Amino acid sequence: MEKKNIDWANLGFGYMKTDKRYVSDFKDGKWDEGRLTEDDQIVMSECAGVLQYAQTVFEGLKAYTTEDGHIVVFRPDLNAERLEQSAARLEMPVFPKERFLDAIEKVVAANEAYVPPYGSGATLYLRPFMFGINPVIGVKPADEYQFRVFGTPVGPYFKGGAKPLTIKVSDFDRAAPCGTGNIKAGLNYAMSLHAIVTAHKEGYDENMYLDPKTRTKVEETGGANFLFVTKDNKVVTPKSDSILPSITRRSLVYVAKEYLGLEAEEREITLEEVKDMAECGLCGTAAVISPVGKIVDHGKEICLPSGMEKMGPTTQKLYDTLTGIQMGRIKAPEGWIRVIK
Ligand SMILES: *Cc1c(COP(=O)(O)O)cnc(C)c1O
């Protein structure tokens, strides 16, 4: 397989049209058999449910080349399950897990020339998504839906090493109590845009959202879960019903316990206790872990002891172990790596 002539190491995180994408339509109460297509355009009614009432959910995962030359994806079964939960919450039909896995496989195989080589740091980012496509004007769920998966090659998240981020405690809320914070819906991102543009204007990299009810507990950022390391080297992650259950975070907690022999716990974490933490990172598919160096709460600076130069030592170990598992350098737990080729 001849790879595309792409400067893998200098790719950013942007969209590039690839050769094939997967499409399946839901109509008359059932999904059709699905197909690969070269057509990247979607034609729909001006009144489509997705356009009027934001009925859309998505996923994000990566395909990449391992050390021994296989093309693999990381825990796609968890993306399939999470998409089911997201769809159910927005009254959308479930796209069956086995079919989701098959669609991922088809898109990766059809775009093999875009899967970056091992060692480049780049990956083929996969975006499964589903949306209401028929006209909806009275507020109700759509009757017809489309499920799609496309891939786009993306560069290494950190060019020249991970620089710790400075984040701001936001005055905006990301999710309401009993709202949709725990599903991967576009609507959660639309309302975070003003908050992130504001934070960037003020010189911050990200927002830390607090629990919307009491504004005392740490939730997450716009698109990544928090992970902290305490001074006695315990890994702790916020427990909340209004955060998105990150697959990266769940995997890191497992790695902390089973590979590094650390204590790891998911529990409520107050903003008050953040000043006593030794390390902090943001977990998500894109970067695995982005280190946090400083958190600013209305002018009051919390400087993590790990500093502004590099990841904290435990964060680094977690990062090295999980990326080692993903790249095939370290033996993966059963079922974590799905080999496509
Ligand atoms: C996708 C997402 C994450 C990260 O989840 P992963 O499964 O690790 O990629 C975290 N928070 C939000 C709000 C997200 O949408």
Coordinates of C-alpha atoms and ligand atoms in Angstrom, one line a residue:
M1 CA 0.0 0.0 0.0
E2 CA 1.5 3.3 -1.2
K3 CA 1.0 6.0 1.5
K4 CA -0.2 9.5 0.5
N5 CA 2.5 12.1 0.1
I6 CA 1.8 13.9 3.4
D7 CA 4.3 15.6 5.7
W8 CA 3.1 13.5 8.7
A9 CA 5.2 15.2 11.3
N10 CA 3.9 18.7 10.4
L11 CA 0.2 17.9 10.1
G12 CA -2.0 20.0 12.4
F13 CA -5.3 19.0 14.0
G14 CA -7.5 19.9 11.0
Y15 CA -9.8 18.3 8.5
M16 CA -8.4 16.8 5.3
K17 CA -10.7 15.0 2.9
T18 CA -9.8 11.4 2.6
D19 CA -10.9 8.9 -0.1
K20 CA -13.9 7.0 1.5
R21 CA -16.4 7.5 4.2
Y22 CA -19.1 5.2 5.6
V23 CA -22.8 6.2 5.4
S24 CA -25.9 4.4 6.7
D25 CA -29.4 5.8 6.6
F26 CA -32.2 5.2 9.1
K27 CA -35.7 5.3 7.6
D28 CA -39.0 3.6 8.3
G29 CA -37.7 2.5 11.6
K30 CA -34.6 0.7 10.4
W31 CA -31.0 1.2 9.3
D32 CA -30.1 0.3 5.7
E33 CA -27.2 -1.9 5.0
G34 CA -24.7 1.0 4.8
R35 CA -22.0 1.7 2.2
L36 CA -18.7 3.4 1.6
T37 CA -18.8 6.5 -0.6
E38 CA -16.4 9.0 -2.1
D39 CA -19.0 11.7 -1.6
D40 CA -18.1 14.0 1.3
Q41 CA -21.1 16.3 0.8
I42 CA -24.5 15.9 2.6
V43 CA -27.6 17.3 1.0
M44 CA -30.6 17.7 3.3
S45 CA -33.7 19.7 4.0
E46 CA -33.2 23.3 5.3
C47 CA -35.5 22.1 8.1
A48 CA -33.5 19.0 9.0
G49 CA -33.7 18.1 12.8
V50 CA -30.0 18.6 13.2
L51 CA -30.1 22.1 11.8
Q52 CA -33.1 23.3 13.7
Y53 CA -32.8 21.5 17.1
A54 CA -29.2 20.2 17.2
Q55 CA -30.1 16.6 17.2
T56 CA -26.6 15.2 16.7
V57 CA -24.1 13.1 18.6
F58 CA -20.6 12.0 17.8
E59 CA -17.5 10.1 18.7
G60 CA -13.7 10.5 18.3
L61 CA -11.1 7.8 18.1
K62 CA -7.8 7.1 16.3
A63 CA -6.3 4.5 13.9
Y64 CA -2.6 4.3 13.8
T65 CA 0.3 2.0 12.9
T66 CA 1.9 0.0 15.7
E67 CA 5.6 -0.8 16.1
D68 CA 5.2 -4.2 14.4
G69 CA 3.4 -2.6 11.4
H70 CA -0.2 -3.4 12.1
I71 CA -3.0 -0.8 11.7
V72 CA -5.1 -0.8 14.9
V73 CA -7.8 1.2 16.8
F74 CA -7.9 1.6 20.5
R75 CA -11.0 0.3 22.4
P76 CA -13.6 1.2 19.7
D77 CA -16.1 -1.0 21.5
L78 CA -16.3 1.7 24.2
N79 CA -16.9 4.4 21.6
A80 CA -19.7 2.2 20.2
E81 CA -21.3 1.9 23.6
R82 CA -20.9 5.6 24.4
L83 CA -22.6 6.5 21.1
E84 CA -25.5 4.3 22.0
Q85 CA -25.9 6.2 25.3
S86 CA -25.6 9.5 23.6
A87 CA -28.1 8.6 21.0
A88 CA -30.6 7.3 23.6
R89 CA -30.4 10.5 25.6
L90 CA -31.3 12.6 22.5
E91 CA -34.1 10.2 21.4
M92 CA -32.1 8.9 18.4
P93 CA -32.1 5.3 17.2
V94 CA -29.1 3.1 18.3
F95 CA -26.6 2.2 15.7
P96 CA -25.7 -1.4 16.7
K97 CA -22.2 -1.9 18.2
E98 CA -21.2 -4.7 15.8
R99 CA -22.1 -2.5 12.9
F100 CA -20.3 0.5 14.4
L101 CA -17.1 -1.7 14.6
D102 CA -17.6 -2.9 11.1
A103 CA -18.0 0.7 9.8
I104 CA -14.8 1.8 11.6
E105 CA -12.9 -1.2 10.1
K106 CA -14.2 -0.4 6.6
V107 CA -13.3 3.3 6.8
V108 CA -9.8 2.6 8.0
A109 CA -9.1 -0.1 5.5
A110 CA -10.5 2.1 2.6
N111 CA -8.2 4.9 3.7
E112 CA -5.1 2.9 4.6
A113 CA -3.0 5.3 2.5
Y114 CA -3.8 8.0 5.0
V115 CA -2.9 6.0 8.1
P116 CA 0.4 7.6 9.3
P117 CA 3.5 5.4 9.7
Y118 CA 4.7 4.3 13.1
G119 CA 6.9 6.8 14.8
S120 CA 5.5 9.8 13.0
G121 CA 3.4 10.8 16.0
A122 CA 0.5 11.3 13.6
T123 CA -2.7 9.3 13.5
L124 CA -5.9 8.8 11.4
Y125 CA -8.5 10.5 13.5
L126 CA -12.0 8.9 13.1
R127 CA -15.2 10.8 13.5
P128 CA -18.4 8.7 13.8
F129 CA -21.5 10.8 14.1
M130 CA -25.2 10.6 13.7
F131 CA -27.9 13.3 13.1
G132 CA -31.6 13.9 12.4
I133 CA -32.0 14.5 8.7
N134 CA -35.7 14.8 7.9
P135 CA -37.7 18.1 8.3
V136 CA -38.7 18.9 11.9
I137 CA -40.4 22.1 12.8
G138 CA -42.6 21.2 15.7
V139 CA -40.2 20.2 18.5
K140 CA -39.8 16.4 18.4
P141 CA -37.3 13.8 17.5
A142 CA -36.6 13.3 13.8
D143 CA -37.9 10.2 12.1
E144 CA -34.9 9.8 9.8
Y145 CA -31.2 9.8 10.6
Q146 CA -27.9 9.4 9.0
F147 CA -24.8 7.7 10.6
R148 CA -21.5 8.5 9.1
V149 CA -17.8 7.8 9.8
F150 CA -15.0 9.7 8.1
G151 CA -11.3 9.8 8.8
T152 CA -8.8 12.6 8.7
P153 CA -5.1 12.4 9.3
V154 CA -3.9 14.5 12.2
G155 CA -0.5 15.5 13.4
P156 CA 1.3 14.8 16.7
Y157 CA -0.6 16.8 19.4
F158 CA 2.5 18.1 20.9
K159 CA 5.2 19.3 18.5
G160 CA 8.5 19.4 20.4
G161 CA 7.2 18.1 23.7
A162 CA 4.2 18.7 25.9
K163 CA 4.2 22.2 27.4
P164 CA 2.1 22.5 30.5
L165 CA -1.1 24.4 30.1
T166 CA -2.5 27.4 32.0
I167 CA -6.2 27.1 32.7
K168 CA -8.8 29.3 34.1
V169 CA -11.7 28.5 36.5
S170 CA -14.6 29.5 34.3
D171 CA -17.6 31.6 35.3
F172 CA -19.6 29.7 32.7
D173 CA -21.2 26.3 33.2
R174 CA -20.6 23.5 30.8
A175 CA -23.5 21.3 31.7
A176 CA -26.6 21.5 33.8
P177 CA -27.4 19.1 36.7
C178 CA -29.4 16.3 35.1
G179 CA -28.5 17.7 31.7
T180 CA -26.5 16.4 28.8
G181 CA -22.9 16.8 30.1
N182 CA -22.4 13.0 30.2
I183 CA -23.1 12.4 26.5
K184 CA -21.0 13.3 23.5
A185 CA -23.4 15.8 21.8
G186 CA -22.5 18.7 19.6
L187 CA -24.7 20.9 21.7
N188 CA -22.3 20.6 24.6
Y189 CA -19.6 22.1 22.4
A190 CA -21.7 24.9 20.8
M191 CA -22.3 26.4 24.2
S192 CA -18.7 26.1 25.2
L193 CA -17.4 28.2 22.3
H194 CA -18.0 31.6 23.9
A195 CA -16.3 30.4 27.1
I196 CA -13.2 29.1 25.3
V197 CA -12.9 32.1 23.0
T198 CA -13.1 34.3 26.1
A199 CA -10.5 32.2 27.9
H200 CA -8.1 32.4 24.9
K201 CA -8.5 36.2 24.7
E202 CA -7.5 36.4 28.3
G203 CA -4.4 34.3 27.6
Y204 CA -5.6 30.9 29.0
D205 CA -5.3 27.6 27.2
E206 CA -8.5 26.0 28.6
N207 CA -11.4 26.4 31.0
M208 CA -11.9 24.4 34.2
Y209 CA -15.7 24.0 34.7
L210 CA -17.0 23.5 38.2
D211 CA -20.1 21.6 39.1
P212 CA -23.1 23.7 38.0
K213 CA -25.0 23.3 41.2
T214 CA -22.6 24.3 44.0
R215 CA -19.6 25.6 42.0
T216 CA -17.2 24.0 44.4
K217 CA -16.3 20.8 42.7
V218 CA -14.0 20.2 39.7
E219 CA -15.8 18.9 36.6
E220 CA -13.8 18.9 33.4
T221 CA -12.7 21.2 30.5
G222 CA -14.6 21.7 27.3
G223 CA -13.3 18.5 25.8
A224 CA -11.1 16.6 28.3
N225 CA -11.4 15.1 31.8
F226 CA -9.1 16.0 34.6
L227 CA -6.7 13.7 36.3
F228 CA -4.8 14.7 39.4
V229 CA -1.9 13.1 41.3
T230 CA -1.9 13.7 45.0
K231 CA 1.3 14.4 47.0
D232 CA 1.3 10.8 48.2
N233 CA 1.2 9.7 44.6
K234 CA -2.4 8.6 44.3
V235 CA -4.2 9.1 41.0
V236 CA -7.6 10.8 41.5
T237 CA -10.2 11.8 38.9
P238 CA -13.4 13.7 39.4
K239 CA -16.6 11.7 39.9
S240 CA -19.7 13.5 38.6
D241 CA -22.8 12.7 36.6
S242 CA -22.4 15.7 34.4
I243 CA -18.9 14.9 32.9
L244 CA -18.3 12.9 29.8
P245 CA -16.9 9.4 30.6
S246 CA -13.6 9.7 28.8
I247 CA -12.2 6.4 27.5
T248 CA -8.7 7.8 27.9
R249 CA -9.3 8.7 31.6
R250 CA -10.9 5.2 32.3
S251 CA -7.9 3.6 30.6
L252 CA -5.4 5.7 32.6
V253 CA -7.0 4.8 35.9
Y254 CA -6.7 1.1 34.9
V255 CA -3.0 1.6 33.9
A256 CA -2.3 3.4 37.2
K257 CA -3.6 0.4 39.2
E258 CA -2.7 -2.6 37.1
Y259 CA 0.6 -1.5 35.4
L260 CA 2.1 1.1 37.8
G261 CA 0.8 -0.3 41.1
L262 CA -0.6 3.0 42.2
E263 CA -3.8 3.7 44.1
A264 CA -6.3 5.2 41.8
E265 CA -9.7 6.6 42.7
E266 CA -12.7 8.3 41.1
R267 CA -14.2 10.6 43.6
E268 CA -15.5 14.1 44.1
I269 CA -12.7 16.6 44.0
T270 CA -13.2 20.1 45.4
L271 CA -11.6 23.2 43.9
E272 CA -10.4 23.9 47.4
E273 CA -8.2 20.8 47.5
V274 CA -6.6 21.4 44.0
K275 CA -3.9 23.5 45.6
D276 CA -2.7 20.4 47.5
M277 CA -2.2 18.3 44.4
A278 CA 1.2 17.4 43.0
E279 CA 0.3 17.0 39.3
C280 CA -2.6 17.7 37.0
G281 CA -3.4 16.6 33.5
L282 CA -6.2 16.7 30.9
C283 CA -7.2 13.3 29.4
G284 CA -8.7 12.8 26.0
T285 CA -8.1 10.9 22.7
A286 CA -6.4 13.8 21.0
A287 CA -3.5 14.3 23.3
V288 CA -3.8 11.3 25.7
I289 CA -2.7 13.6 28.6
S290 CA -1.9 17.3 28.4
P291 CA -0.1 18.4 31.5
V292 CA -1.5 21.4 33.4
G293 CA 1.0 23.7 35.1
K294 CA -1.2 26.5 36.5
I295 CA -4.8 26.9 37.4
V296 CA -6.1 30.5 37.9
D297 CA -9.2 31.0 40.1
H298 CA -10.2 34.6 39.7
G299 CA -6.7 36.0 39.9
K300 CA -5.6 33.5 42.5
E301 CA -2.9 31.3 41.0
I302 CA -2.6 27.6 41.8
C303 CA 0.9 26.5 40.6
L304 CA 1.3 22.8 40.4
P305 CA 4.6 21.6 41.8
S306 CA 5.4 19.9 38.5
G307 CA 5.9 23.4 37.1
M308 CA 5.6 24.9 33.6
E309 CA 8.4 23.1 31.8
K310 CA 7.4 19.4 31.7
M311 CA 4.8 16.8 32.7
G312 CA 4.9 15.7 36.3
P313 CA 6.7 12.3 36.9
T314 CA 3.6 10.2 37.5
T315 CA 1.7 11.9 34.6
Q316 CA 4.7 11.1 32.4
K317 CA 4.7 7.4 33.5
L318 CA 1.0 7.1 32.8
Y319 CA 1.5 8.8 29.4
D320 CA 4.4 6.5 28.5
T321 CA 2.6 3.4 29.6
L322 CA -0.7 4.1 27.8
T323 CA 1.0 5.3 24.6
G324 CA 3.3 2.2 24.9
I325 CA 0.2 0.0 25.1
Q326 CA -1.4 1.8 22.2
M327 CA 1.7 1.6 19.9
G328 CA 2.3 -2.1 20.7
R329 CA 5.5 -1.6 22.7
I330 CA 3.8 -2.8 25.9
K331 CA 1.4 -5.7 26.2
A332 CA -2.2 -4.5 26.1
P333 CA -5.0 -5.7 28.4
E334 CA -7.3 -8.2 26.6
G335 CA -9.5 -6.5 24.1
W336 CA -8.0 -3.0 24.1
I337 CA -6.4 -3.1 20.7
R338 CA -8.5 -4.0 17.6
V339 CA -6.3 -5.0 14.7
I340 CA -7.6 -3.9 11.3
K341 CA -4.7 -5.0 9.2
Ligands
LIG1 C1 -14.7 13.3 24.0 C2 -14.6 14.1 25.3 C3 -13.7 13.8 26.3 C4 -12.6 12.8 26.1 O1 -13.0 11.5 25.9 P1 -12.1 10.4 25.3 O2 -13.0 9.2 25.2 O3 -11.0 10.1 26.2 O4 -11.6 10.9 24.0 C5 -13.7 14.5 27.5 N1 -14.7 15.4 27.7 C6 -15.6 15.8 26.7 C7 -16.6 16.8 27.0 C8 -15.6 15.1 25.5 O5 -16.5 15.4 24.6

